[in-house]
C-alpha cells in the first residue's frame, strides 16, 4: 500500500498536465459533445470501466484495446453504449494499472452538478468538499476540489490549470484497493 499512495499525488499532477495539453482551444472544447454518465446502478466493487478490466496489462492495453502507449500511460478510445469515449490508463512503475482517467474539458457548473448527481445515483456519494475546502478553492488557495463515490473507486475533480486561469473537470476510476487509499487521502 505504501507504494500506491505516492502515485496518487503523481497521478493528479500528471492528470493536470495532460489535461492542459489536451485542452488547447476553448472553441473546439465548446463544440465538443458534453459527456454525462448514465444512471445505471453499478455493483460495487467495480472490476472494470468501459469494458477495460483493472487488471489489464500494458501489452493487453496495446493489443486488445488498441491503446496508444506513452511512458506510464495509455490513451484509449473505447465504445460505451454506442458512443466513443477517450480514456487514459495510468500504470505505476511495476506495471500495475492504478487509474483510468477521463478528461472532460473546461468547468461548467451545470454539467458538473449533473455529473455529481448522476454519479451519486450510480455509485453512491461518499465525500464532498467541506465548506472550508470550497472557500479555499474559490480563493485560489486550493488547486482542486474532489467528490468521491463508490467507496473511493470513482472520483470527480474540478482542478485549476497551471496558469490558474481555467478550471478543468476530470473523472477518475480506481481499482478497489487504490480507490480506498485515495478516498482516505482526500478525506484527510
GROMACS .gro file of N, CA and C in nm, residues 13-168:
model
  468
   13UNK      N    1  -0.107   1.518  -1.048
   13UNK     CA    2  -0.021   1.616  -1.114
   13UNK      C    3  -0.008   1.584  -1.262
   14UNK      N    4   0.011   1.456  -1.295
   14UNK     CA    5   0.020   1.414  -1.435
   14UNK      C    6  -0.111   1.442  -1.506
   15UNK      N    7  -0.223   1.414  -1.438
   15UNK     CA    8  -0.354   1.437  -1.497
   15UNK      C    9  -0.375   1.583  -1.532
   16UNK      N   10  -0.332   1.672  -1.445
   16UNK     CA   11  -0.348   1.813  -1.470
   16UNK      C   12  -0.264   1.857  -1.588
   17UNK      N   13  -0.140   1.810  -1.596
   17UNK     CA   14  -0.053   1.845  -1.708
   17UNK      C   15  -0.110   1.791  -1.839
   18UNK      N   16  -0.153   1.665  -1.838
   18UNK     CA   17  -0.211   1.606  -1.959
   18UNK      C   18  -0.338   1.679  -1.999
   19UNK      N   19  -0.416   1.721  -1.902
   19UNK     CA   20  -0.539   1.794  -1.932
   19UNK      C   21  -0.507   1.926  -1.999
   20UNK      N   22  -0.404   1.993  -1.951
   20UNK     CA   23  -0.366   2.120  -2.011
   20UNK      C   24  -0.320   2.100  -2.154
   21UNK      N   25  -0.246   1.995  -2.179
   21UNK     CA   26  -0.200   1.968  -2.314
   21UNK      C   27  -0.317   1.937  -2.406
   22UNK      N   28  -0.418   1.871  -2.355
   22UNK     CA   29  -0.532   1.832  -2.437
   22UNK      C   30  -0.632   1.945  -2.458
   23UNK      N   31  -0.627   2.048  -2.374
   23UNK     CA   32  -0.731   2.150  -2.378
   23UNK      C   33  -0.710   2.260  -2.480
   24UNK      N   34  -0.596   2.273  -2.538
   24UNK     CA   35  -0.563   2.372  -2.638
   24UNK      C   36  -0.658   2.487  -2.662
   25UNK      N   37  -0.767   2.467  -2.734
   25UNK     CA   38  -0.852   2.575  -2.782
   25UNK      C   39  -0.991   2.565  -2.720
   26UNK      N   40  -1.036   2.674  -2.656
   26UNK     CA   41  -1.167   2.673  -2.592
   26UNK      C   42  -1.280   2.656  -2.693
   27UNK      N   43  -1.266   2.711  -2.813
   27UNK     CA   44  -1.371   2.700  -2.914
   27UNK      C   45  -1.395   2.554  -2.953
   28UNK      N   46  -1.286   2.478  -2.971
   28UNK     CA   47  -1.300   2.337  -3.003
   28UNK      C   48  -1.369   2.263  -2.890
   29UNK      N   49  -1.335   2.297  -2.765
   29UNK     CA   50  -1.396   2.233  -2.649
   29UNK      C   51  -1.546   2.263  -2.645
   30UNK      N   52  -1.585   2.386  -2.675
   30UNK     CA   53  -1.725   2.424  -2.668
   30UNK      C   54  -1.808   2.348  -2.771
   31UNK      N   55  -1.750   2.317  -2.885
   31UNK     CA   56  -1.822   2.245  -2.991
   31UNK      C   57  -1.832   2.096  -2.962
   32UNK      N   58  -1.745   2.043  -2.877
   32UNK     CA   59  -1.744   1.901  -2.847
   32UNK      C   60  -1.871   1.863  -2.771
   33UNK      N   61  -1.917   1.741  -2.794
   33UNK     CA   62  -2.035   1.692  -2.725
   33UNK      C   63  -2.004   1.674  -2.576
   34UNK      N   64  -2.096   1.715  -2.493
   34UNK     CA   65  -2.078   1.706  -2.348
   34UNK      C   66  -2.101   1.563  -2.303
   35UNK      N   67  -2.006   1.509  -2.226
   35UNK     CA   68  -2.018   1.374  -2.173
   35UNK      C   69  -2.089   1.379  -2.040
   36UNK      N   70  -2.190   1.294  -2.026
   36UNK     CA   71  -2.258   1.277  -1.898
   36UNK      C   72  -2.268   1.128  -1.871
   37UNK      N   73  -2.244   1.085  -1.747
   37UNK     CA   74  -2.257   0.943  -1.715
   37UNK      C   75  -2.403   0.902  -1.713
   38UNK      N   76  -2.427   0.773  -1.736
   38UNK     CA   77  -2.564   0.723  -1.723
   38UNK      C   78  -2.595   0.707  -1.574
   39UNK      N   79  -2.714   0.661  -1.544
   39UNK     CA   80  -2.753   0.646  -1.403
   39UNK      C   81  -2.780   0.500  -1.367
   40UNK      N   82  -2.731   0.406  -1.450
   40UNK     CA   83  -2.747   0.265  -1.418
   40UNK      C   84  -2.666   0.234  -1.292
   41UNK      N   85  -2.733   0.177  -1.193
   41UNK     CA   86  -2.664   0.143  -1.068
   41UNK      C   87  -2.562   0.034  -1.096
   42UNK      N   88  -2.443   0.048  -1.040
   42UNK     CA   89  -2.333  -0.045  -1.063
   42UNK      C   90  -2.306  -0.125  -0.936
   43UNK      N   91  -2.285  -0.255  -0.952
   43UNK     CA   92  -2.249  -0.339  -0.838
   43UNK      C   93  -2.105  -0.307  -0.797
   44UNK      N   94  -2.087  -0.282  -0.669
   44UNK     CA   95  -1.955  -0.247  -0.618
   44UNK      C   96  -1.896  -0.367  -0.544
   45UNK      N   97  -1.767  -0.387  -0.539
   45UNK     CA   98  -1.665  -0.308  -0.606
   45UNK      C   99  -1.663  -0.336  -0.756
   46UNK      N  100  -1.618  -0.236  -0.831
   46UNK     CA  101  -1.610  -0.247  -0.976
   46UNK      C  102  -1.483  -0.324  -1.013
   47UNK      N  103  -1.495  -0.405  -1.117
   47UNK     CA  104  -1.378  -0.478  -1.168
   47UNK      C  105  -1.322  -0.414  -1.294
   48UNK      N  106  -1.401  -0.324  -1.356
   48UNK     CA  107  -1.358  -0.263  -1.481
   48UNK      C  108  -1.434  -0.132  -1.502
   49UNK      N  109  -1.390  -0.059  -1.603
   49UNK     CA  110  -1.465   0.056  -1.651
   49UNK      C  111  -1.457   0.053  -1.803
   50UNK      N  112  -1.568   0.080  -1.869
   50UNK     CA  113  -1.576   0.086  -2.015
   50UNK      C  114  -1.527  -0.043  -2.081
   51UNK      N  115  -1.547  -0.154  -2.010
   51UNK     CA  116  -1.506  -0.283  -2.065
   51UNK      C  117  -1.359  -0.315  -2.049
   52UNK      N  118  -1.283  -0.226  -1.986
   52UNK     CA  119  -1.140  -0.250  -1.963
   52UNK      C  120  -1.122  -0.290  -1.817
   53UNK      N  121  -1.083  -0.415  -1.792
   53UNK     CA  122  -1.063  -0.460  -1.653
   53UNK      C  123  -0.946  -0.387  -1.586
   54UNK      N  124  -0.956  -0.369  -1.455
   54UNK     CA  125  -0.849  -0.303  -1.381
   54UNK      C  126  -0.721  -0.387  -1.376
   55UNK      N  127  -0.728  -0.515  -1.414
   55UNK     CA  128  -0.607  -0.598  -1.415
   55UNK      C  129  -0.546  -0.608  -1.556
   56UNK      N  130  -0.582  -0.517  -1.645
   56UNK     CA  131  -0.528  -0.516  -1.781
   56UNK      C  132  -0.379  -0.483  -1.779
   57UNK      N  133  -0.301  -0.565  -1.845
   57UNK     CA  134  -0.157  -0.539  -1.855
   57UNK      C  135  -0.130  -0.436  -1.964
   58UNK      N  136  -0.009  -0.385  -1.967
   58UNK     CA  137   0.029  -0.289  -2.072
   58UNK      C  138   0.016  -0.351  -2.210
   59UNK      N  139   0.058  -0.476  -2.221
   59UNK     CA  140   0.053  -0.544  -2.350
   59UNK      C  141  -0.092  -0.561  -2.396
   60UNK      N  142  -0.180  -0.598  -2.303
   60UNK     CA  143  -0.322  -0.612  -2.337
   60UNK      C  144  -0.383  -0.478  -2.377
   61UNK      N  145  -0.341  -0.372  -2.311
   61UNK     CA  146  -0.393  -0.239  -2.346
   61UNK      C  147  -0.359  -0.206  -2.491
   62UNK      N  148  -0.236  -0.238  -2.532
   62UNK     CA  149  -0.195  -0.210  -2.670
   62UNK      C  150  -0.264  -0.304  -2.768
   63UNK      N  151  -0.261  -0.433  -2.741
   63UNK     CA  152  -0.310  -0.532  -2.836
   63UNK      C  153  -0.462  -0.545  -2.837
   64UNK      N  154  -0.521  -0.564  -2.722
   64UNK     CA  155  -0.664  -0.593  -2.714
   64UNK      C  156  -0.751  -0.467  -2.727
   65UNK      N  157  -0.704  -0.355  -2.672
   65UNK     CA  158  -0.786  -0.234  -2.671
   65UNK      C  159  -0.731  -0.125  -2.764
   66UNK      N  160  -0.626  -0.155  -2.840
   66UNK     CA  161  -0.567  -0.061  -2.936
   66UNK      C  162  -0.534   0.075  -2.875
   67UNK      N  163  -0.480   0.074  -2.755
   67UNK     CA  164  -0.443   0.197  -2.687
   67UNK      C  165  -0.305   0.242  -2.737
   68UNK      N  166  -0.286   0.371  -2.736
   68UNK     CA  167  -0.157   0.429  -2.775
   68UNK      C  168  -0.071   0.442  -2.650
   69UNK      N  169   0.049   0.385  -2.655
   69UNK     CA  170   0.137   0.383  -2.538
   69UNK      C  171   0.221   0.509  -2.528
   70UNK      N  172   0.232   0.560  -2.405
   70UNK     CA  173   0.324   0.666  -2.370
   70UNK      C  174   0.411   0.609  -2.259
   71UNK      N  175   0.479   0.688  -2.178
   71UNK     CA  176   0.567   0.631  -2.076
   71UNK      C  177   0.494   0.540  -1.979
   72UNK      N  178   0.416   0.598  -1.889
   72UNK     CA  179   0.342   0.519  -1.792
   72UNK      C  180   0.191   0.529  -1.814
   73UNK      N  181   0.151   0.582  -1.928
   73UNK     CA  182   0.009   0.597  -1.955
   73UNK      C  183  -0.023   0.551  -2.097
   74UNK      N  184  -0.151   0.523  -2.117
   74UNK     CA  185  -0.202   0.479  -2.246
   74UNK      C  186  -0.327   0.558  -2.278
   75UNK      N  187  -0.338   0.605  -2.400
   75UNK     CA  188  -0.457   0.675  -2.446
   75UNK      C  189  -0.543   0.574  -2.521
   76UNK      N  190  -0.670   0.562  -2.481
   76UNK     CA  191  -0.758   0.461  -2.540
   76UNK      C  192  -0.889   0.524  -2.586
   77UNK      N  193  -0.941   0.473  -2.695
   77UNK     CA  194  -1.074   0.509  -2.741
   77UNK      C  195  -1.157   0.383  -2.734
   78UNK      N  196  -1.263   0.386  -2.654
   78UNK     CA  197  -1.348   0.268  -2.634
   78UNK      C  198  -1.493   0.306  -2.660
   79UNK      N  199  -1.573   0.206  -2.696
   79UNK     CA  200  -1.717   0.227  -2.717
   79UNK      C  201  -1.791   0.195  -2.588
   80UNK      N  202  -1.874   0.289  -2.544
   80UNK     CA  203  -1.959   0.270  -2.428
   80UNK      C  204  -2.099   0.314  -2.470
   81UNK      N  205  -2.192   0.218  -2.469
   81UNK     CA  206  -2.330   0.246  -2.511
   81UNK      C  207  -2.334   0.313  -2.648
   82UNK      N  208  -2.262   0.257  -2.744
   82UNK     CA  209  -2.256   0.306  -2.883
   82UNK      C  210  -2.196   0.444  -2.900
   83UNK      N  211  -2.130   0.497  -2.797
   83UNK     CA  212  -2.060   0.624  -2.807
   83UNK      C  213  -1.913   0.599  -2.780
   84UNK      N  214  -1.827   0.668  -2.854
   84UNK     CA  215  -1.684   0.653  -2.833
   84UNK      C  216  -1.639   0.744  -2.719
   85UNK      N  217  -1.563   0.687  -2.627
   85UNK     CA  218  -1.507   0.762  -2.515
   85UNK      C  219  -1.355   0.755  -2.521
   86UNK      N  220  -1.292   0.865  -2.487
   86UNK     CA  221  -1.146   0.868  -2.476
   86UNK      C  222  -1.111   0.861  -2.329
   87UNK      N  223  -1.031   0.761  -2.292
   87UNK     CA  224  -0.986   0.748  -2.154
   87UNK      C  225  -0.836   0.724  -2.152
   88UNK      N  226  -0.777   0.754  -2.038
   88UNK     CA  227  -0.635   0.730  -2.015
   88UNK      C  228  -0.621   0.618  -1.914
   89UNK      N  229  -0.529   0.527  -1.940
   89UNK     CA  230  -0.491   0.425  -1.843
   89UNK      C  231  -0.356   0.467  -1.787
   90UNK      N  232  -0.344   0.470  -1.656
   90UNK     CA  233  -0.219   0.511  -1.592
   90UNK      C  234  -0.164   0.390  -1.515
   91UNK      N  235  -0.038   0.357  -1.542
   91UNK     CA  236   0.028   0.243  -1.477
   91UNK      C  237   0.136   0.294  -1.384
   92UNK      N  238   0.165   0.216  -1.279
   92UNK     CA  239   0.277   0.251  -1.193
   92UNK      C  240   0.404   0.187  -1.251
   93UNK      N  241   0.518   0.212  -1.188
   93UNK     CA  242   0.645   0.160  -1.241
   93UNK      C  243   0.652   0.009  -1.240
   94UNK      N  244   0.573  -0.056  -1.156
   94UNK     CA  245   0.570  -0.202  -1.151
   94UNK      C  246   0.481  -0.260  -1.261
   95UNK      N  247   0.415  -0.174  -1.338
   95UNK     CA  248   0.332  -0.220  -1.448
   95UNK      C  249   0.188  -0.247  -1.410
   96UNK      N  250   0.146  -0.202  -1.293
   96UNK     CA  251   0.009  -0.223  -1.249
   96UNK      C  252  -0.079  -0.105  -1.288
   97UNK      N  253  -0.196  -0.133  -1.343
   97UNK     CA  254  -0.293  -0.030  -1.375
   97UNK      C  255  -0.348   0.026  -1.244
   98UNK      N  256  -0.325   0.154  -1.217
   98UNK     CA  257  -0.367   0.213  -1.092
   98UNK      C  258  -0.477   0.319  -1.109
   99UNK      N  259  -0.509   0.352  -1.235
   99UNK     CA  260  -0.606   0.458  -1.256
   99UNK      C  261  -0.652   0.461  -1.401
  100UNK      N  262  -0.782   0.485  -1.420
  100UNK     CA  263  -0.836   0.520  -1.551
  100UNK      C  264  -0.889   0.662  -1.536
  101UNK      N  265  -0.861   0.745  -1.635
  101UNK     CA  266  -0.896   0.886  -1.624
  101UNK      C  267  -0.971   0.931  -1.748
  102UNK      N  268  -1.072   1.013  -1.726
  102UNK     CA  269  -1.147   1.073  -1.835
  102UNK      C  270  -1.139   1.224  -1.819
  103UNK      N  271  -1.093   1.292  -1.922
  103UNK     CA  272  -1.082   1.438  -1.920
  103UNK      C  273  -1.208   1.497  -1.981
  104UNK      N  274  -1.272   1.589  -1.909
  104UNK     CA  275  -1.399   1.645  -1.955
  104UNK      C  276  -1.389   1.789  -2.001
  105UNK      N  277  -1.273   1.845  -2.002
  105UNK     CA  278  -1.256   1.982  -2.052
  105UNK      C  279  -1.281   2.087  -1.945
  106UNK      N  280  -1.321   2.205  -1.992
  106UNK     CA  281  -1.338   2.319  -1.902
  106UNK      C  282  -1.460   2.304  -1.812
  107UNK      N  283  -1.447   2.361  -1.694
  107UNK     CA  284  -1.553   2.355  -1.593
  107UNK      C  285  -1.679   2.427  -1.642
  108UNK      N  286  -1.792   2.360  -1.619
  108UNK     CA  287  -1.924   2.415  -1.646
  108UNK      C  288  -2.008   2.372  -1.527
  109UNK      N  289  -2.059   2.467  -1.450
  109UNK     CA  290  -2.132   2.436  -1.327
  109UNK      C  291  -2.250   2.343  -1.351
  110UNK      N  292  -2.328   2.370  -1.453
  110UNK     CA  293  -2.446   2.286  -1.479
  110UNK      C  294  -2.405   2.143  -1.512
  111UNK      N  295  -2.304   2.125  -1.594
  111UNK     CA  296  -2.255   1.992  -1.629
  111UNK      C  297  -2.198   1.923  -1.505
  112UNK      N  298  -2.118   1.996  -1.428
  112UNK     CA  299  -2.058   1.940  -1.307
  112UNK      C  300  -2.165   1.894  -1.208
  113UNK      N  301  -2.267   1.977  -1.186
  113UNK     CA  302  -2.375   1.940  -1.095
  113UNK      C  303  -2.448   1.815  -1.144
  114UNK      N  304  -2.469   1.805  -1.275
  114UNK     CA  305  -2.536   1.687  -1.331
  114UNK      C  306  -2.451   1.562  -1.315
  115UNK      N  307  -2.320   1.575  -1.336
  115UNK     CA  308  -2.229   1.461  -1.319
  115UNK      C  309  -2.232   1.414  -1.173
  116UNK      N  310  -2.223   1.506  -1.080
  116UNK     CA  311  -2.226   1.471  -0.937
  116UNK      C  312  -2.358   1.402  -0.903
  117UNK      N  313  -2.468   1.455  -0.952
  117UNK     CA  314  -2.600   1.395  -0.926
  117UNK      C  315  -2.608   1.253  -0.984
  118UNK      N  316  -2.564   1.236  -1.107
  118UNK     CA  317  -2.571   1.104  -1.171
  118UNK      C  318  -2.475   1.003  -1.107
  119UNK      N  319  -2.355   1.047  -1.072
  119UNK     CA  320  -2.261   0.958  -1.002
  119UNK      C  321  -2.316   0.917  -0.866
  120UNK      N  322  -2.386   1.008  -0.799
  120UNK     CA  323  -2.446   0.976  -0.669
  120UNK      C  324  -2.549   0.865  -0.685
  121UNK      N  325  -2.631   0.874  -0.789
  121UNK     CA  326  -2.730   0.769  -0.816
  121UNK      C  327  -2.660   0.639  -0.853
  122UNK      N  328  -2.561   0.648  -0.940
  122UNK     CA  329  -2.494   0.529  -0.995
  122UNK      C  330  -2.405   0.457  -0.894
  123UNK      N  331  -2.323   0.532  -0.821
  123UNK     CA  332  -2.222   0.471  -0.734
  123UNK      C  333  -2.243   0.497  -0.585
  124UNK      N  334  -2.316   0.599  -0.550
  124UNK     CA  335  -2.331   0.638  -0.410
  124UNK      C  336  -2.224   0.740  -0.373
  125UNK      N  337  -2.265   0.851  -0.314
  125UNK     CA  338  -2.173   0.959  -0.278
  125UNK      C  339  -2.109   0.930  -0.143
  126UNK      N  340  -1.976   0.936  -0.137
  126UNK     CA  341  -1.901   0.910  -0.014
  126UNK      C  342  -1.843   1.037   0.048
  127UNK      N  343  -1.811   1.136  -0.036
  127UNK     CA  344  -1.741   1.252   0.017
  127UNK      C  345  -1.762   1.373  -0.074
  128UNK      N  346  -1.790   1.487  -0.011
  128UNK     CA  347  -1.794   1.615  -0.082
  128UNK      C  348  -1.698   1.710  -0.011
  129UNK      N  349  -1.644   1.807  -0.081
  129UNK     CA  350  -1.554   1.902  -0.016
  129UNK      C  351  -1.627   1.978   0.097
  130UNK      N  352  -1.556   2.005   0.204
  130UNK     CA  353  -1.613   2.081   0.316
  130UNK      C  354  -1.628   2.227   0.275
  131UNK      N  355  -1.700   2.304   0.358
  131UNK     CA  356  -1.716   2.447   0.331
  131UNK      C  357  -1.580   2.517   0.328
  132UNK      N  358  -1.491   2.477   0.417
  132UNK     CA  359  -1.357   2.535   0.420
  132UNK      C  360  -1.279   2.505   0.293
  133UNK      N  361  -1.289   2.381   0.244
  133UNK     CA  362  -1.221   2.345   0.119
  133UNK      C  363  -1.281   2.420   0.002
  134UNK      N  364  -1.413   2.434   0.000
  134UNK     CA  365  -1.480   2.511  -0.106
  134UNK      C  366  -1.431   2.655  -0.106
  135UNK      N  367  -1.424   2.715   0.013
  135UNK     CA  368  -1.377   2.855   0.025
  135UNK      C  369  -1.232   2.868  -0.019
  136UNK      N  370  -1.149   2.773   0.023
  136UNK     CA  371  -1.007   2.777  -0.015
  136UNK      C  372  -0.991   2.761  -0.166
  137UNK      N  373  -1.074   2.677  -0.227
  137UNK     CA  374  -1.069   2.660  -0.372
  137UNK      C  375  -1.114   2.789  -0.441
  138UNK      N  376  -1.223   2.848  -0.395
  138UNK     CA  377  -1.275   2.972  -0.454
  138UNK      C  378  -1.173   3.086  -0.441
  139UNK      N  379  -1.098   3.086  -0.332
  139UNK     CA  380  -0.996   3.191  -0.309
  139UNK      C  381  -0.866   3.163  -0.384
  140UNK      N  382  -0.854   3.044  -0.441
  140UNK     CA  383  -0.733   3.010  -0.514
  140UNK      C  384  -0.624   2.947  -0.430
  141UNK      N  385  -0.654   2.921  -0.302
  141UNK     CA  386  -0.555   2.860  -0.212
  141UNK      C  387  -0.540   2.712  -0.243
  142UNK      N  388  -0.653   2.644  -0.266
  142UNK     CA  389  -0.652   2.501  -0.306
  142UNK      C  390  -0.658   2.495  -0.458
  143UNK      N  391  -0.588   2.399  -0.514
  143UNK     CA  392  -0.583   2.384  -0.660
  143UNK      C  393  -0.693   2.293  -0.714
  144UNK      N  394  -0.761   2.218  -0.626
  144UNK     CA  395  -0.866   2.129  -0.673
  144UNK      C  396  -0.967   2.101  -0.564
  145UNK      N  397  -1.084   2.055  -0.606
  145UNK     CA  398  -1.183   2.003  -0.513
  145UNK      C  399  -1.234   1.872  -0.572
  146UNK      N  400  -1.251   1.773  -0.485
  146UNK     CA  401  -1.279   1.638  -0.529
  146UNK      C  402  -1.402   1.581  -0.460
  147UNK      N  403  -1.484   1.512  -0.539
  147UNK     CA  404  -1.601   1.441  -0.490
  147UNK      C  405  -1.571   1.292  -0.507
  148UNK      N  406  -1.600   1.212  -0.404
  148UNK     CA  407  -1.565   1.069  -0.405
  148UNK      C  408  -1.692   0.985  -0.403
  149UNK      N  409  -1.694   0.881  -0.485
  149UNK     CA  410  -1.809   0.793  -0.500
  149UNK      C  411  -1.765   0.648  -0.493
  150UNK      N  412  -1.859   0.558  -0.465
  150UNK     CA  413  -1.835   0.414  -0.474
  150UNK      C  414  -1.720   0.363  -0.390
  151UNK      N  415  -1.710   0.405  -0.266
  151UNK     CA  416  -1.605   0.357  -0.178
  151UNK      C  417  -1.466   0.402  -0.222
  152UNK      N  418  -1.459   0.508  -0.301
  152UNK     CA  419  -1.330   0.560  -0.347
  152UNK      C  420  -1.294   0.516  -0.487
  153UNK      N  421  -1.374   0.431  -0.548
  153UNK     CA  422  -1.339   0.381  -0.681
  153UNK      C  423  -1.365   0.483  -0.792
  154UNK      N  424  -1.448   0.583  -0.764
  154UNK     CA  425  -1.478   0.685  -0.864
  154UNK      C  426  -1.460   0.821  -0.799
  155UNK      N  427  -1.397   0.912  -0.870
  155UNK     CA  428  -1.379   1.048  -0.820
  155UNK      C  429  -1.405   1.147  -0.932
  156UNK      N  430  -1.468   1.256  -0.897
  156UNK     CA  431  -1.489   1.367  -0.989
  156UNK      C  432  -1.413   1.484  -0.932
  157UNK      N  433  -1.327   1.544  -1.013
  157UNK     CA  434  -1.241   1.651  -0.964
  157UNK      C  435  -1.252   1.774  -1.052
  158UNK      N  436  -1.259   1.889  -0.986
  158UNK     CA  437  -1.251   2.017  -1.054
  158UNK      C  438  -1.118   2.076  -1.010
  159UNK      N  439  -1.031   2.101  -1.105
  159UNK     CA  440  -0.898   2.149  -1.071
  159UNK      C  441  -0.857   2.269  -1.155
  160UNK      N  442  -0.768   2.347  -1.102
  160UNK     CA  443  -0.717   2.464  -1.173
  160UNK      C  444  -0.604   2.423  -1.267
  161UNK      N  445  -0.598   2.492  -1.379
  161UNK     CA  446  -0.488   2.471  -1.472
  161UNK      C  447  -0.362   2.532  -1.410
  162UNK      N  448  -0.247   2.502  -1.470
  162UNK     CA  449  -0.121   2.551  -1.414
  162UNK      C  450  -0.114   2.703  -1.411
  163UNK      N  451  -0.181   2.771  -1.506
  163UNK     CA  452  -0.177   2.917  -1.507
  163UNK      C  453  -0.288   2.978  -1.421
  164UNK      N  454  -0.367   2.894  -1.354
  164UNK     CA  455  -0.476   2.936  -1.265
  164UNK      C  456  -0.586   3.015  -1.335
  165UNK      N  457  -0.589   3.012  -1.467
  165UNK     CA  458  -0.692   3.086  -1.540
  165UNK      C  459  -0.815   3.002  -1.571
  166UNK      N  460  -0.798   2.872  -1.578
  166UNK     CA  461  -0.907   2.784  -1.616
  166UNK      C  462  -0.931   2.679  -1.509
  167UNK      N  463  -1.054   2.631  -1.504
  167UNK     CA  464  -1.088   2.519  -1.420
  167UNK      C  465  -1.125   2.403  -1.512
  168UNK      N  466  -1.071   2.286  -1.482
  168UNK     CA  467  -1.090   2.168  -1.566
  168UNK      C  468  -1.164   2.060  -1.487
   0.00000   0.00000   0.00000
